[in-house]
CSV table of C-alpha atoms in Angstrom, one decimal:
chain,number,residue,atom,x,y,z
A,22,ASN,CA,0.0,0.0,0.0
A,23,ALA,CA,2.1,2.9,-1.3
A,24,GLY,CA,-0.1,5.8,-0.4
A,25,VAL,CA,1.6,9.0,-1.7
A,26,THR,CA,4.9,8.6,-3.5
A,27,GLN,CA,7.2,11.5,-4.6
A,28,THR,CA,10.0,11.3,-7.0
A,29,PRO,CA,12.8,12.3,-6.9
A,30,LYS,CA,13.6,12.4,-3.2
A,31,PHE,CA,16.7,14.5,-3.7
A,32,ARG,CA,17.9,16.8,-6.5
A,33,VAL,CA,20.5,19.5,-7.0
A,34,LEU,CA,20.0,22.0,-9.7
A,35,LYS,CA,21.9,25.0,-11.1
A,36,THR,CA,20.2,28.3,-11.3
A,37,GLY,CA,18.1,28.5,-14.5
A,38,GLN,CA,17.7,24.7,-14.9
A,39,SER,CA,14.3,23.2,-15.1
A,40,MET,CA,12.9,20.1,-13.4
A,41,THR,CA,9.6,18.3,-12.6
A,42,LEU,CA,8.6,16.7,-9.3
A,43,LEU,CA,6.2,13.8,-9.6
A,44,CYS,CA,3.5,12.9,-7.1
A,45,ALA,CA,1.5,9.8,-7.4
A,46,GLN,CA,-1.3,8.5,-5.1
A,47,ASP,CA,-3.1,5.2,-5.2
A,48,MET,CA,-6.0,6.1,-2.9
A,49,ASN,CA,-8.3,7.5,-5.6
A,50,HIS,CA,-8.2,10.9,-3.9
A,51,GLU,CA,-9.7,13.8,-5.7
A,52,TYR,CA,-7.7,16.6,-4.0
A,53,MET,CA,-3.9,16.9,-4.4
A,54,TYR,CA,-1.5,19.5,-3.0
A,55,TRP,CA,2.0,20.7,-3.3
A,56,TYR,CA,3.6,22.4,-0.2
A,57,ARG,CA,7.0,23.7,0.4
A,58,GLN,CA,8.6,23.5,3.9
A,59,ASP,CA,11.1,26.1,5.0
A,60,PRO,CA,12.6,26.7,8.5
A,61,GLY,CA,10.5,29.1,10.5
A,62,MET,CA,7.8,29.4,7.7
A,63,GLY,CA,6.0,26.1,8.1
A,64,LEU,CA,4.2,24.5,5.2
A,65,ARG,CA,3.1,26.9,2.5
A,66,LEU,CA,0.8,25.9,-0.2
A,67,ILE,CA,2.1,26.3,-3.8
A,68,HIS,CA,-0.6,24.9,-6.0
A,69,TYR,CA,-3.5,22.4,-5.5
A,70,SER,CA,-6.0,20.5,-7.5
A,71,VAL,CA,-9.5,19.5,-6.8
A,72,GLY,CA,-9.8,17.0,-9.6
A,73,GLU,CA,-8.4,15.7,-12.8
A,74,GLY,CA,-7.7,18.5,-15.3
A,75,THR,CA,-8.0,21.3,-12.7
A,76,THR,CA,-5.4,23.3,-10.8
A,77,ALA,CA,-5.4,26.4,-8.6
A,78,LYS,CA,-2.9,28.7,-7.1
A,79,GLY,CA,-2.0,28.5,-3.4
A,80,GLU,CA,-0.1,31.0,-1.2
A,81,VAL,CA,3.3,30.9,-3.1
A,82,PRO,CA,2.7,29.9,-6.7
A,83,ASP,CA,5.2,32.2,-8.4
A,84,GLY,CA,8.0,30.3,-10.3
A,85,TYR,CA,6.0,27.0,-10.3
A,86,ASN,CA,3.6,25.3,-12.6
A,87,VAL,CA,1.5,22.2,-12.1
A,88,SER,CA,-0.5,19.7,-14.1
A,89,ARG,CA,-3.1,17.1,-13.2
A,90,LEU,CA,-3.6,15.2,-16.4
A,91,LYS,CA,-4.4,12.0,-14.5
A,92,LYS,CA,-6.3,11.7,-11.3
A,93,GLN,CA,-3.5,9.8,-9.6
A,94,ASN,CA,-0.7,12.1,-10.6
A,95,PHE,CA,0.1,15.7,-9.8
A,96,LEU,CA,3.3,17.2,-11.3
A,97,LEU,CA,5.1,20.3,-10.0
A,98,GLY,CA,7.4,22.0,-12.5
A,99,LEU,CA,10.2,24.6,-12.1
A,100,GLU,CA,10.8,26.2,-15.4
A,101,SER,CA,13.9,28.2,-14.3
A,102,ALA,CA,15.1,27.3,-10.9
A,103,ALA,CA,16.2,30.0,-8.5
A,104,PRO,CA,18.1,29.7,-5.2
A,105,SER,CA,15.0,30.9,-3.4
A,106,GLN,CA,13.3,27.6,-4.4
A,107,THR,CA,15.7,25.6,-2.3
A,108,SER,CA,13.3,23.8,0.0
A,109,VAL,CA,11.7,20.5,0.9
A,110,TYR,CA,8.6,19.9,-1.2
A,111,PHE,CA,5.7,17.8,0.1
A,112,CYS,CA,2.9,16.4,-1.9
A,113,ALA,CA,-0.4,15.5,-0.2
A,114,SER,CA,-3.8,14.1,-1.1
A,115,ARG,CA,-7.2,13.7,0.5
A,116,SER,CA,-10.6,12.4,-0.3
A,117,ARG,CA,-13.6,14.4,-1.2
A,118,ASP,CA,-16.0,11.7,-0.2
A,119,ARG,CA,-19.0,12.3,2.1
A,120,GLY,CA,-17.7,12.0,5.6
A,121,ASP,CA,-14.3,13.2,4.6
A,122,THR,CA,-12.5,14.3,7.7
A,123,GLY,CA,-10.1,16.6,6.0
A,124,GLU,CA,-7.1,14.4,6.7
A,125,LEU,CA,-4.2,14.9,4.4
A,126,PHE,CA,-1.9,12.0,3.4
A,127,PHE,CA,1.6,13.1,2.8
A,128,GLY,CA,4.5,11.9,0.7
A,129,GLU,CA,8.0,11.6,2.1
A,130,GLY,CA,9.2,14.9,0.7
A,131,SER,CA,11.6,15.9,-2.0
A,132,ARG,CA,14.7,17.9,-1.0
A,133,LEU,CA,15.6,20.3,-3.7
A,134,THR,CA,18.8,22.4,-3.7
A,135,VAL,CA,19.3,25.2,-6.2
A,136,LEU,CA,22.9,26.4,-6.5
B,12,ALA,CA,-8.5,34.6,4.4
B,13,GLN,CA,-7.7,32.1,7.0
B,14,ARG,CA,-4.5,32.2,9.0
B,15,VAL,CA,-2.9,29.9,11.6
B,16,THR,CA,-0.3,31.2,14.0
B,17,GLN,CA,2.0,29.1,16.2
B,18,PRO,CA,3.9,31.6,18.3
B,19,GLU,CA,6.7,29.3,19.5
B,20,LYS,CA,9.1,28.0,16.9
B,21,LEU,CA,11.1,26.0,19.5
B,22,LEU,CA,9.9,24.5,22.8
B,23,SER,CA,12.0,22.5,25.1
B,24,VAL,CA,10.8,20.6,28.2
B,25,PHE,CA,12.0,17.8,30.4
B,26,LYS,CA,10.6,14.3,30.4
B,27,GLY,CA,7.6,14.1,32.7
B,28,ALA,CA,6.8,17.8,32.5
B,29,PRO,CA,3.5,19.1,31.1
B,30,VAL,CA,3.7,20.5,27.6
B,31,GLU,CA,1.4,22.9,25.7
B,32,LEU,CA,1.9,23.9,22.1
B,33,LYS,CA,0.0,27.0,21.2
B,34,CYS,CA,-2.1,27.6,18.1
B,35,ASN,CA,-4.2,30.5,17.2
B,36,TYR,CA,-6.3,31.0,14.1
B,37,SER,CA,-8.3,33.6,12.3
B,38,TYR,CA,-11.3,32.7,10.2
B,39,SER,CA,-14.6,34.2,10.0
B,40,GLY,CA,-16.6,31.0,9.6
B,41,SER,CA,-16.6,27.7,11.4
B,42,PRO,CA,-13.2,26.0,10.9
B,43,GLU,CA,-12.0,22.5,11.4
B,44,LEU,CA,-8.7,22.3,13.2
B,45,PHE,CA,-6.0,19.7,13.2
B,46,TRP,CA,-2.7,18.9,14.6
B,47,TYR,CA,-0.1,17.2,12.4
B,48,VAL,CA,3.2,15.8,13.6
B,49,GLN,CA,6.5,15.1,11.8
B,50,TYR,CA,8.9,12.8,13.6
B,51,SER,CA,12.5,12.8,12.6
B,52,ARG,CA,12.9,11.2,9.1
B,53,GLN,CA,9.2,10.4,8.8
B,54,ARG,CA,6.5,11.9,6.8
B,55,LEU,CA,3.9,14.3,8.2
B,56,GLN,CA,0.9,12.5,9.8
B,57,LEU,CA,-2.3,13.5,11.4
B,58,LEU,CA,-2.1,13.5,15.2
B,59,LEU,CA,-5.6,14.6,16.0
B,60,ARG,CA,-8.6,16.7,14.9
B,61,HIS,CA,-10.9,18.7,17.0
B,62,ILE,CA,-14.1,17.1,15.7
B,63,SER,CA,-13.0,13.8,17.1
B,64,ARG,CA,-12.5,15.0,20.7
B,65,GLU,CA,-10.1,12.2,21.1
B,66,SER,CA,-6.8,11.7,22.9
B,67,ILE,CA,-3.9,10.4,20.8
B,68,LYS,CA,-0.6,9.4,22.4
B,69,GLY,CA,-1.7,11.3,25.5
B,70,PHE,CA,-2.3,14.5,23.6
B,71,THR,CA,-5.5,16.5,23.7
B,72,ALA,CA,-6.6,19.7,22.1
B,73,ASP,CA,-9.7,21.8,22.7
B,74,LEU,CA,-11.1,24.3,20.3
B,75,ASN,CA,-11.8,27.6,22.0
B,76,LYS,CA,-13.8,29.6,19.6
B,77,GLY,CA,-13.9,32.6,21.9
B,78,GLU,CA,-10.1,32.8,22.0
B,79,THR,CA,-9.8,31.4,18.5
B,80,SER,CA,-7.3,28.9,19.8
B,81,PHE,CA,-6.6,25.2,19.5
B,82,HIS,CA,-3.7,24.5,21.9
B,83,LEU,CA,-2.2,21.0,22.1
B,84,LYS,CA,-1.5,19.6,25.5
B,85,LYS,CA,0.0,16.6,27.2
B,86,PRO,CA,0.3,16.3,31.0
B,87,PHE,CA,3.5,14.2,31.0
B,88,ALA,CA,5.9,14.6,28.0
B,89,GLN,CA,7.9,11.7,26.8
B,90,GLU,CA,11.2,11.7,24.9
B,91,GLU,CA,9.5,10.1,21.9
B,92,ASP,CA,7.2,13.2,21.7
B,93,SER,CA,10.2,15.1,20.3
B,94,ALA,CA,9.0,16.2,16.8
B,95,MET,CA,7.8,19.1,14.7
B,96,TYR,CA,4.2,19.9,15.3
B,97,TYR,CA,1.9,21.8,12.9
B,98,CYS,CA,-1.5,23.2,13.6
B,99,ALA,CA,-3.7,23.3,10.6
B,100,LEU,CA,-7.1,24.7,9.6
B,101,ILE,CA,-9.6,23.8,6.9
B,102,THR,CA,-12.6,25.8,6.1
B,103,THR,CA,-15.9,23.9,5.9
B,104,SER,CA,-16.6,25.2,2.4
B,105,GLY,CA,-13.0,25.1,1.1
B,106,SER,CA,-10.6,22.5,-0.2
B,107,ARG,CA,-7.4,24.0,1.2
B,108,LEU,CA,-5.6,23.2,4.4
B,109,THR,CA,-3.7,26.1,5.9
B,110,PHE,CA,-0.7,25.3,8.2
B,111,GLY,CA,1.0,27.3,10.9
B,112,GLU,CA,4.7,27.9,11.1
B,113,GLY,CA,5.3,24.8,13.2
B,114,THR,CA,6.7,24.2,16.7
B,115,GLN,CA,9.8,22.0,17.2
B,116,LEU,CA,9.3,20.2,20.5
B,117,THR,CA,12.3,18.7,22.2
B,118,VAL,CA,11.8,16.6,25.3
B,119,ASN,CA,15.0,16.2,27.3
B,120,PRO,CA,15.8,13.2,29.5
């Protein structure tokens, strides 16, 4: 039972490079989220999706793009990486079913360093 | 817009001492509040939610709508409680979960 899986777990980029983080969930959840975790700033929402083919901006969307082409996958892209995007990125998902308790299920995180 | 504030970034107590992690929120409607925990080298996981009114690992949290607070408490801290704790809020009509800044709890032997 994999739950939420993120790849890659670690990545080092040079300024200006691009990359994509992949999040996959096998729980048939409708909602998916990308957060970044920085010391002293907690978890900040980058983008989220309430269903296949839909995305929406969170608190800190600049410099990132996302796509939800399949229900189980949520991709986070950095077109031109900047040192300010050095962070740990977490993907999460949750159900929209009746009786949903709001609980988020998280991936293990992806540590990204931009030099 | 909703907001969650955890005023203490770091909290250190001795084993067996009571611990209280503070959480305040701002939201004009009726929120649902949660506490999430991240143990070292583990993924974030739900600790408890206010609607359940349950005690998990000895922790409890009471929603105080008058003070807009949802403080997490445990009467006798254990070393294994050392972790990062996040308070979170979800609006009843929304799909977003907003997190606080987090409190790093260290329980010393």
